[in-house]
PDB file of C-alpha atoms in Angstrom:
ATOM      1  CA  MET A   1       8.589 -25.198  -5.123  1.00  0.00           C
ATOM      2  CA  SER A   2       5.174 -25.798  -6.474  1.00  0.00           C
ATOM      3  CA  VAL A   3       3.088 -22.963  -7.921  1.00  0.00           C
ATOM      4  CA  VAL A   4      -0.483 -22.165  -9.034  1.00  0.00           C
ATOM      5  CA  ARG A   5      -1.387 -19.033 -10.881  1.00  0.00           C
ATOM      6  CA  ALA A   6      -4.312 -17.177 -12.062  1.00  0.00           C
ATOM      7  CA  THR A   7      -4.780 -13.804 -14.156  1.00  0.00           C
ATOM      8  CA  ALA A   8      -6.898 -11.117 -14.845  1.00  0.00           C
ATOM      9  CA  LEU A   9      -7.176  -8.014 -17.191  1.00  0.00           C
ATOM     10  CA  VAL A  10      -8.747  -5.051 -15.877  1.00  0.00           C
ATOM     11  CA  ASP A  11      -9.574  -1.461 -17.549  1.00  0.00           C
ATOM     12  CA  VAL A  12      -8.777   0.354 -14.163  1.00  0.00           C
ATOM     13  CA  PRO A  13      -6.131   2.699 -13.467  1.00  0.00           C
ATOM     14  CA  VAL A  14      -3.189   0.790 -12.066  1.00  0.00           C
ATOM     15  CA  ALA A  15      -2.861   2.705  -9.008  1.00  0.00           C
ATOM     16  CA  THR A  16      -6.553   1.718  -7.865  1.00  0.00           C
ATOM     17  CA  VAL A  17      -5.515  -1.956  -8.841  1.00  0.00           C
ATOM     18  CA  ALA A  18      -2.491  -1.868  -6.503  1.00  0.00           C
ATOM     19  CA  GLY A  19      -4.677  -0.274  -3.845  1.00  0.00           C
ATOM     20  CA  ALA A  20      -6.879  -3.198  -3.813  1.00  0.00           C
ATOM     21  CA  VAL A  21      -3.862  -5.571  -3.575  1.00  0.00           C
ATOM     22  CA  VAL A  22      -2.438  -4.136  -0.375  1.00  0.00           C
ATOM     23  CA  ASP A  23      -5.634  -4.330   1.572  1.00  0.00           C
ATOM     24  CA  VAL A  24      -5.448  -6.976   4.411  1.00  0.00           C
ATOM     25  CA  GLY A  25      -9.143  -7.966   3.573  1.00  0.00           C
ATOM     26  CA  THR A  26      -8.259  -9.329   0.211  1.00  0.00           C
ATOM     27  CA  LEU A  27      -5.422 -11.487   1.187  1.00  0.00           C
ATOM     28  CA  GLY A  28      -7.496 -14.571   1.518  1.00  0.00           C
ATOM     29  CA  VAL A  29      -5.693 -15.643   4.855  1.00  0.00           C
ATOM     30  CA  ARG A  30      -7.301 -14.797   8.368  1.00  0.00           C
ATOM     31  CA  VAL A  31      -4.858 -12.763  10.310  1.00  0.00           C
ATOM     32  CA  ASP A  32      -5.031 -10.597  13.591  1.00  0.00           C
ATOM     33  CA  GLY A  33      -6.010  -7.221  12.836  1.00  0.00           C
ATOM     34  CA  GLY A  34      -6.812  -5.271   9.532  1.00  0.00           C
ATOM     35  CA  GLY A  35      -5.395  -2.491   7.749  1.00  0.00           C
ATOM     36  CA  LEU A  36      -2.876  -2.299   5.118  1.00  0.00           C
ATOM     37  CA  LEU A  37       0.309  -4.856   3.848  1.00  0.00           C
ATOM     38  CA  TYR A  38       3.185  -2.857   3.833  1.00  0.00           C
ATOM     39  CA  GLU A  39       6.826  -3.971   3.363  1.00  0.00           C
ATOM     40  CA  GLY A  40       8.197  -5.420   6.643  1.00  0.00           C
ATOM     41  CA  ALA A  41       5.006  -5.824   8.264  1.00  0.00           C
ATOM     42  CA  GLU A  42       3.978  -9.046  10.239  1.00  0.00           C
ATOM     43  CA  PHE A  43       0.794 -10.286  11.214  1.00  0.00           C
ATOM     44  CA  SER A  44      -0.532 -13.315  13.599  1.00  0.00           C
ATOM     45  CA  LEU A  45      -2.632 -16.002  11.873  1.00  0.00           C
ATOM     46  CA  VAL A  46      -6.151 -16.390  13.417  1.00  0.00           C
ATOM     47  CA  GLY A  47      -7.218 -19.810  14.686  1.00  0.00           C
ATOM     48  CA  ARG A  48      -3.511 -21.235  14.662  1.00  0.00           C
ATOM     49  CA  SER A  49      -0.213 -20.474  15.367  1.00  0.00           C
ATOM     50  CA  GLY A  50       1.740 -18.951  12.830  1.00  0.00           C
ATOM     51  CA  ARG A  51       2.310 -15.430  11.085  1.00  0.00           C
ATOM     52  CA  VAL A  52       2.344 -13.698   7.690  1.00  0.00           C
ATOM     53  CA  VAL A  53       5.218 -11.721   6.797  1.00  0.00           C
ATOM     54  CA  VAL A  54       5.046  -9.072   4.073  1.00  0.00           C
ATOM     55  CA  THR A  55       8.171  -9.103   1.825  1.00  0.00           C
ATOM     56  CA  ARG A  56       7.093  -6.512  -0.693  1.00  0.00           C
ATOM     57  CA  ALA A  57       4.110  -4.156  -1.220  1.00  0.00           C
ATOM     58  CA  GLY A  58       3.690  -1.049  -3.473  1.00  0.00           C
ATOM     59  CA  LEU A  59       2.664  -0.136  -7.125  1.00  0.00           C
ATOM     60  CA  GLY A  60       3.785  -3.275  -8.641  1.00  0.00           C
ATOM     61  CA  GLY A  61       2.056  -5.877  -6.222  1.00  0.00           C
ATOM     62  CA  VAL A  62       2.704  -7.502  -3.052  1.00  0.00           C
ATOM     63  CA  GLY A  63       4.283 -10.689  -1.854  1.00  0.00           C
ATOM     64  CA  VAL A  64       3.678 -12.385   1.561  1.00  0.00           C
ATOM     65  CA  ARG A  65       5.149 -15.454   3.258  1.00  0.00           C
ATOM     66  CA  VAL A  66       2.816 -17.634   5.267  1.00  0.00           C
ATOM     67  CA  VAL A  67       4.482 -19.678   8.062  1.00  0.00           C
ATOM     68  CA  ALA A  68       2.194 -21.861  10.415  1.00  0.00           C
ATOM     69  CA  ASP A  69       2.404 -25.200  12.176  1.00  0.00           C
ATOM     70  CA  ARG A  70       1.998 -28.351  10.669  1.00  0.00           C
ATOM     71  CA  SER A  71       1.853 -27.210   7.032  1.00  0.00           C
ATOM     72  CA  PRO A  72       4.307 -26.302   4.385  1.00  0.00           C
ATOM     73  CA  GLU A  73       5.690 -22.711   3.866  1.00  0.00           C
ATOM     74  CA  PHE A  74       3.335 -20.759   1.476  1.00  0.00           C
ATOM     75  CA  TRP A  75       4.036 -17.710  -0.573  1.00  0.00           C
ATOM     76  CA  LEU A  76       1.303 -15.577  -2.155  1.00  0.00           C
ATOM     77  CA  GLY A  77       2.218 -12.854  -4.587  1.00  0.00           C
ATOM     78  CA  THR A  78       0.408 -10.586  -6.620  1.00  0.00           C
ATOM     79  CA  ASP A  79       1.913  -8.648  -9.674  1.00  0.00           C
ATOM     80  CA  VAL A  80       0.306  -5.333 -11.266  1.00  0.00           C
ATOM     81  CA  ARG A  81       1.593  -4.715 -14.467  1.00  0.00           C
ATOM     82  CA  VAL A  82       0.629  -2.066 -16.914  1.00  0.00           C
ATOM     83  CA  THR A  83      -0.121  -3.236 -20.631  1.00  0.00           C
ATOM     84  CA  GLY A  84      -1.366  -1.887 -23.989  1.00  0.00           C
ATOM     85  CA  ALA A  85      -4.732  -3.531 -23.296  1.00  0.00           C
ATOM     86  CA  GLY A  86      -5.134  -2.718 -19.641  1.00  0.00           C
ATOM     87  CA  VAL A  87      -3.811  -3.841 -16.038  1.00  0.00           C
ATOM     88  CA  LEU A  88      -2.707  -7.360 -16.052  1.00  0.00           C
ATOM     89  CA  VAL A  89      -3.227  -8.821 -12.459  1.00  0.00           C
ATOM     90  CA  VAL A  90      -1.238 -12.080 -11.869  1.00  0.00           C
ATOM     91  CA  HIS A  91      -2.082 -13.798  -8.648  1.00  0.00           C
ATOM     92  CA  GLU A  92       0.407 -16.712  -7.513  1.00  0.00           C
ATOM     93  CA  VAL A  93       0.358 -19.131  -4.614  1.00  0.00           C
ATOM     94  CA  GLY A  94       3.530 -21.317  -4.206  1.00  0.00           C
ATOM     95  CA  TRP A  95       4.369 -23.844  -1.543  1.00  0.00           C
ATOM     96  CA  ARG A  96       7.337 -25.840  -0.660  1.00  0.00           C
ATOM     97  CA  GLN A  97       6.730 -29.483  -1.282  1.00  0.00           C
ATOM     98  CA  PRO A  98       7.368 -31.955   1.420  1.00  0.00           C
ATOM     99  CA  ARG A  99      10.854 -33.621   1.507  1.00  0.00           C
ATOM    100  CA  THR A 100      10.481 -37.767   1.424  1.00  0.00           C
ATOM    101  CA  VAL A 101       9.119 -39.321  -1.476  1.00  0.00           C
ATOM    102  CA  TRP A 102       6.280 -40.755   0.668  1.00  0.00           C
ATOM    103  CA  GLU A 103       5.236 -37.549   1.947  1.00  0.00           C
ATOM    104  CA  ARG A 104       5.098 -36.215  -1.608  1.00  0.00           C
ATOM    105  CA  VAL A 105       2.798 -39.139  -2.373  1.00  0.00           C
ATOM    106  CA  VAL A 106       0.453 -38.421   0.554  1.00  0.00           C
ATOM    107  CA  ASP A 107       0.518 -34.561   0.715  1.00  0.00           C
ATOM    108  CA  VAL A 108       1.073 -33.197  -2.645  1.00  0.00           C
ATOM    109  CA  ALA A 109      -2.222 -33.308  -3.852  1.00  0.00           C
ATOM    110  CA  PHE A 110      -3.990 -32.067  -0.572  1.00  0.00           C
ATOM    111  CA  TRP A 111      -1.821 -28.949  -0.366  1.00  0.00           C
ATOM    112  CA  ARG A 112      -2.542 -28.337  -4.193  1.00  0.00           C
ATOM    113  CA  ARG A 113      -6.325 -28.255  -3.455  1.00  0.00           C
ATOM    114  CA  ILE A 114      -5.528 -25.860  -0.500  1.00  0.00           C
ATOM    115  CA  ALA A 115      -3.398 -23.620  -2.512  1.00  0.00           C
ATOM    116  CA  LEU A 116      -6.072 -23.498  -5.473  1.00  0.00           C
ATOM    117  CA  ARG A 117      -8.817 -22.669  -2.974  1.00  0.00           C
ATOM    118  CA  LEU A 118      -6.615 -19.996  -1.583  1.00  0.00           C
ATOM    119  CA  LEU A 119      -5.815 -18.560  -5.028  1.00  0.00           C
ATOM    120  CA  GLU A 120      -9.750 -18.446  -5.983  1.00  0.00           C
ATOM    121  CA  ASP A 121     -10.497 -16.712  -2.832  1.00  0.00           C
ATOM    122  CA  ARG A 122      -7.555 -14.183  -3.295  1.00  0.00           C
ATOM    123  CA  ALA A 123      -8.522 -13.648  -6.815  1.00  0.00           C
ATOM    124  CA  ALA A 124     -12.307 -12.840  -6.034  1.00  0.00           C
ATOM    125  CA  ARG A 125     -11.478 -10.693  -3.041  1.00  0.00           C
ATOM    126  CA  VAL A 126      -9.328  -8.461  -5.151  1.00  0.00           C
ATOM    127  CA  ALA A 127     -11.637  -8.261  -7.862  1.00  0.00           C
ATOM    128  CA  LYS A 128     -14.553  -7.114  -5.666  1.00  0.00           C
ATOM    129  CA  ARG A 129     -12.118  -4.611  -3.913  1.00  0.00           C
ATOM    130  CA  ILE A 130     -11.263  -3.017  -7.134  1.00  0.00           C
ATOM    131  CA  GLU A 131     -14.783  -2.573  -8.023  1.00  0.00           C
ATOM    132  CA  GLU A 132     -15.218  -0.780  -4.674  1.00  0.00           C
ATOM    133  CA  LEU A 133     -12.301   1.620  -4.777  1.00  0.00           C
ATOM    134  CA  VAL A 134     -13.378   2.763  -8.131  1.00  0.00           C
ATOM    135  CA  GLU A 135     -16.591   4.125  -6.839  1.00  0.00           C
ATOM    136  CA  ALA A 136     -14.775   5.372  -3.360  1.00  0.00           C
ATOM    137  CA  ARG A 137     -14.615   8.806  -2.361  1.00  0.00           C
ATOM    138  CA  VAL A 138     -11.030  10.522  -2.394  1.00  0.00           C
ATOM    139  CA  VAL A 139      -8.989  12.399   0.077  1.00  0.00           C
ATOM    140  CA  VAL A 140      -5.552  13.714  -1.109  1.00  0.00           C
ATOM    141  CA  GLY A 141      -2.113  13.786   0.127  1.00  0.00           C
ATOM    142  CA  ALA A 142       0.864  15.887  -0.697  1.00  0.00           C
ATOM    143  CA  ALA A 143       4.371  14.804  -1.019  1.00  0.00           C
ATOM    144  CA  VAL A 144       5.881  18.339  -0.972  1.00  0.00           C
ATOM    145  CA  VAL A 145       9.607  18.155  -2.036  1.00  0.00           C
ATOM    146  CA  ARG A 146      12.083  20.924  -1.492  1.00  0.00           C
ATOM    147  CA  GLY A 147      15.447  19.732  -3.131  1.00  0.00           C
ATOM    148  CA  ASP A 148      15.924  16.374  -1.920  1.00  0.00           C
ATOM    149  CA  ARG A 149      13.822  16.649   1.223  1.00  0.00           C
ATOM    150  CA  LEU A 150      10.231  15.625   1.769  1.00  0.00           C
ATOM    151  CA  LEU A 151       7.854  17.480   4.211  1.00  0.00           C
ATOM    152  CA  VAL A 152       6.255  15.652   6.822  1.00  0.00           C
ATOM    153  CA  GLN A 153       4.065  16.442   9.725  1.00  0.00           C
ATOM    154  CA  GLN A 154       3.467  15.015  13.092  1.00  0.00           C
ATOM    155  CA  ARG A 155      -0.009  14.328  14.762  1.00  0.00           C
ATOM    156  CA  GLY A 156      -1.007  15.894  17.834  1.00  0.00           C
ATOM    157  CA  PHE A 157      -4.175  14.157  18.255  1.00  0.00           C
ATOM    158  CA  PRO A 158      -6.340  12.046  19.025  1.00  0.00           C
ATOM    159  CA  ALA A 159      -4.409  10.379  21.817  1.00  0.00           C
ATOM    160  CA  GLU A 160      -4.090   6.825  19.916  1.00  0.00           C
ATOM    161  CA  VAL A 161      -2.100   8.358  16.906  1.00  0.00           C
ATOM    162  CA  ALA A 162      -0.366  11.604  18.896  1.00  0.00           C
ATOM    163  CA  GLY A 163       3.316  11.776  17.629  1.00  0.00           C
ATOM    164  CA  LYS A 164       2.887   9.663  14.453  1.00  0.00           C
ATOM    165  CA  TRP A 165       4.156  11.208  11.138  1.00  0.00           C
ATOM    166  CA  GLU A 166       1.895  11.692   7.798  1.00  0.00           C
ATOM    167  CA  LEU A 167       1.715  13.614   4.669  1.00  0.00           C
ATOM    168  CA  PRO A 168      -0.113  16.932   4.370  1.00  0.00           C
ATOM    169  CA  GLY A 169      -3.565  16.891   2.940  1.00  0.00           C
ATOM    170  CA  GLY A 170      -7.268  16.538   3.315  1.00  0.00           C
ATOM    171  CA  ARG A 171     -10.745  16.259   2.008  1.00  0.00           C
ATOM    172  CA  VAL A 172     -11.356  16.722  -1.942  1.00  0.00           C
ATOM    173  CA  GLU A 173     -14.639  19.216  -2.124  1.00  0.00           C
ATOM    174  CA  VAL A 174     -17.737  18.642  -4.543  1.00  0.00           C
ATOM    175  CA  GLY A 175     -16.511  19.385  -7.998  1.00  0.00           C
ATOM    176  CA  GLU A 176     -12.992  19.919  -7.195  1.00  0.00           C
ATOM    177  CA  ASP A 177      -9.953  18.550  -8.944  1.00  0.00           C
ATOM    178  CA  ASP A 178      -7.659  16.289  -7.032  1.00  0.00           C
ATOM    179  CA  ARG A 179      -4.542  18.722  -7.811  1.00  0.00           C
ATOM    180  CA  ALA A 180      -6.597  21.758  -6.954  1.00  0.00           C
ATOM    181  CA  ALA A 181      -7.311  20.207  -3.384  1.00  0.00           C
ATOM    182  CA  VAL A 182      -3.761  19.458  -2.863  1.00  0.00           C
ATOM    183  CA  VAL A 183      -2.907  23.159  -3.467  1.00  0.00           C
ATOM    184  CA  ARG A 184      -5.801  24.293  -1.236  1.00  0.00           C
ATOM    185  CA  GLU A 185      -5.191  21.936   1.624  1.00  0.00           C
ATOM    186  CA  CYS A 186      -1.301  23.047   1.844  1.00  0.00           C
ATOM    187  CA  ARG A 187      -2.253  26.683   1.625  1.00  0.00           C
ATOM    188  CA  GLU A 188      -5.117  26.039   4.678  1.00  0.00           C
ATOM    189  CA  GLU A 189      -3.092  23.659   6.591  1.00  0.00           C
ATOM    190  CA  LEU A 190       0.687  24.947   6.270  1.00  0.00           C
ATOM    191  CA  GLY A 191       0.233  28.458   4.892  1.00  0.00           C
ATOM    192  CA  VAL A 192       2.362  27.340   1.802  1.00  0.00           C
ATOM    193  CA  GLU A 193       1.662  27.717  -2.076  1.00  0.00           C
ATOM    194  CA  VAL A 194       2.692  24.572  -4.118  1.00  0.00           C
ATOM    195  CA  LYS A 195       2.505  23.142  -7.548  1.00  0.00           C
ATOM    196  CA  ALA A 196       0.888  19.602  -7.622  1.00  0.00           C
ATOM    197  CA  ARG A 197       2.525  17.235  -9.899  1.00  0.00           C
ATOM    198  CA  GLN A 198       2.013  13.549 -10.627  1.00  0.00           C
ATOM    199  CA  GLN A 199       0.455  10.809  -8.367  1.00  0.00           C
ATOM    200  CA  VAL A 200       2.845   9.214  -6.376  1.00  0.00           C
ATOM    201  CA  GLY A 201       2.437   5.425  -5.346  1.00  0.00           C
ATOM    202  CA  LEU A 202      -0.791   3.682  -5.199  1.00  0.00           C
ATOM    203  CA  ASP A 203      -4.474   4.594  -4.204  1.00  0.00           C
ATOM    204  CA  VAL A 204      -4.500   3.787  -0.429  1.00  0.00           C
ATOM    205  CA  PRO A 205      -7.401   2.018   1.137  1.00  0.00           C
ATOM    206  CA  LEU A 206      -8.848   3.951   4.270  1.00  0.00           C
ATOM    207  CA  LYS A 207     -12.255   2.563   4.343  1.00  0.00           C
ATOM    208  CA  ALA A 208     -14.680   0.446   2.350  1.00  0.00           C
ATOM    209  CA  ASP A 209     -15.587   3.642   0.311  1.00  0.00           C
ATOM    210  CA  LEU A 210     -12.725   6.051   1.068  1.00  0.00           C
ATOM    211  CA  LEU A 211      -9.262   6.119  -0.462  1.00  0.00           C
ATOM    212  CA  LEU A 212      -5.865   8.513   0.031  1.00  0.00           C
ATOM    213  CA  ARG A 213      -4.490   9.550  -3.120  1.00  0.00           C
ATOM    214  CA  VAL A 214      -1.142  11.270  -2.965  1.00  0.00           C
ATOM    215  CA  TYR A 215       0.467  13.734  -5.400  1.00  0.00           C
ATOM    216  CA  ALA A 216       4.069  15.074  -5.841  1.00  0.00           C
ATOM    217  CA  ALA A 217       4.138  18.869  -4.937  1.00  0.00           C
ATOM    218  CA  ASP A 218       6.744  21.426  -5.429  1.00  0.00           C
ATOM    219  CA  LEU A 219       7.163  24.220  -2.774  1.00  0.00           C
ATOM    220  CA  ILE A 220       6.566  27.544  -4.606  1.00  0.00           C
ATOM    221  CA  ASN A 221       6.530  29.986  -1.675  1.00  0.00           C
ATOM    222  CA  GLY A 222       6.216  30.313   2.007  1.00  0.00           C
ATOM    223  CA  GLU A 223       7.564  28.286   4.717  1.00  0.00           C
ATOM    224  CA  PRO A 224       5.401  25.301   6.311  1.00  0.00           C
ATOM    225  CA  VAL A 225       3.860  26.351   9.862  1.00  0.00           C
ATOM    226  CA  ALA A 226       2.179  23.453  11.805  1.00  0.00           C
ATOM    227  CA  GLU A 227      -1.273  25.155  12.380  1.00  0.00           C
ATOM    228  CA  GLU A 228      -3.109  21.779  13.068  1.00  0.00           C
ATOM    229  CA  HIS A 229      -0.287  19.718  13.852  1.00  0.00           C
ATOM    230  CA  GLN A 230       2.225  19.003  16.615  1.00  0.00           C
ATOM    231  CA  GLY A 231       5.266  19.668  14.514  1.00  0.00           C
ATOM    232  CA  VAL A 232       6.556  19.692  10.641  1.00  0.00           C
ATOM    233  CA  ARG A 233      10.175  18.655   9.817  1.00  0.00           C
ATOM    234  CA  TRP A 234      11.714  18.109   6.247  1.00  0.00           C
ATOM    235  CA  VAL A 235      13.396  14.658   6.015  1.00  0.00           C
ATOM    236  CA  ARG A 236      15.801  12.984   3.545  1.00  0.00           C
ATOM    237  CA  VAL A 237      15.481   9.822   1.743  1.00  0.00           C
ATOM    238  CA  ASP A 238      17.400   7.893   4.584  1.00  0.00           C
ATOM    239  CA  GLU A 239      15.255   9.063   7.323  1.00  0.00           C
ATOM    240  CA  LEU A 240      11.922   7.787   5.776  1.00  0.00           C
ATOM    241  CA  ALA A 241      12.024   4.163   7.281  1.00  0.00           C
ATOM    242  CA  ASP A 242      12.651   5.214  10.782  1.00  0.00           C
ATOM    243  CA  LEU A 243       9.736   7.686  11.097  1.00  0.00           C
ATOM    244  CA  ASP A 244       6.727   6.133  13.010  1.00  0.00           C
ATOM    245  CA  TRP A 245       4.286   6.928  10.479  1.00  0.00           C
ATOM    246  CA  LEU A 246       0.426   6.267  10.187  1.00  0.00           C
ATOM    247  CA  PRO A 247      -0.363   2.999   8.540  1.00  0.00           C
ATOM    248  CA  ALA A 248      -1.953   4.577   5.479  1.00  0.00           C
ATOM    249  CA  ASP A 249       1.431   6.764   4.737  1.00  0.00           C
ATOM    250  CA  ARG A 250       3.640   3.848   5.371  1.00  0.00           C
ATOM    251  CA  VAL A 251       2.273   1.817   2.534  1.00  0.00           C
ATOM    252  CA  LEU A 252       3.737   4.764   0.410  1.00  0.00           C
ATOM    253  CA  VAL A 253       7.285   4.806   1.780  1.00  0.00           C
ATOM    254  CA  PRO A 254       8.765   2.835  -1.182  1.00  0.00           C
ATOM    255  CA  ALA A 255       7.172   5.226  -3.599  1.00  0.00           C
ATOM    256  CA  LEU A 256       8.135   8.177  -1.484  1.00  0.00           C
ATOM    257  CA  ARG A 257      11.698   6.847  -1.364  1.00  0.00           C
ATOM    258  CA  GLU A 258      11.732   6.747  -5.468  1.00  0.00           C
ATOM    259  CA  LEU A 259      10.590  10.312  -5.749  1.00  0.00           C
ATOM    260  CA  LEU A 260      13.485  11.709  -3.276  1.00  0.00           C
ATOM    261  CA  SER A 261      15.861   9.578  -5.020  1.00  0.00           C
ATOM    262  CA  ALA A 262      14.674  11.081  -8.170  1.00  0.00           C
ATOM    263  CA  GLN A 263      14.945  14.694  -6.872  1.00  0.00           C
ATOM    264  CA  ALA A 264      18.420  13.927  -5.506  1.00  0.00           C
ATOM    265  CA  GLY A 265      19.634  12.636  -9.209  1.00  0.00           C
ATOM    266  CA  HIS A 266      19.986   8.990  -7.713  1.00  0.00           C
ATOM    267  CA  PRO A 267      18.747   5.842  -9.518  1.00  0.00           C
TER     268      PRO A 267
END
């Protein structure tokens, strides 16, 4: 397999950088629909027969496989790494070389040019999205844990998302700290008191100028009541993948899995 690579060092929180990377708009490949890249997702290519398969997505970056007619299979990867000098962003585009010597002579230079253009476009899109997310408004989510279980709630409306699951949360008021917003939203939305802790996973892009930031929270007092939702439930780590999540929350499943595994004392 042949690979081309580009790197950038940015002075931006790693969660924000990872959020830019999972935005479909930064992929550099035209796909049907928009939204977010999450582990296991598949998208159809626009204008030709083929698909994009997401093999990994999270705080450490993303990896996708692009399969299309009349072209080699491509791999796109972006790794996000924290260093002492900032966050290192490493973009890679790889492709499988044709099999025969004659095909290699004819095609290798052509597909390398395609890969380089894709790499350049991807890097530029991610850099622009990082700048947008740094200035974006924030809504908070709460990963409320009790022992080895996570609290989730089921939407009752609007109709297009009814029945889907999400984490509690809501807006951050002017001048309000993110963690204070988590505590207030849980009190207003669920009737419980929580203690907000560290951020969980990446910043999830919701709109051009809006992102979701989730914090772990310990249940201190009260029993959750579905005041504004169809229902609430506590789930174990092995139930996370089976829930019909809203797209923004599904992106966080790997991070939520790590959170619950740590709570249960598992590696």
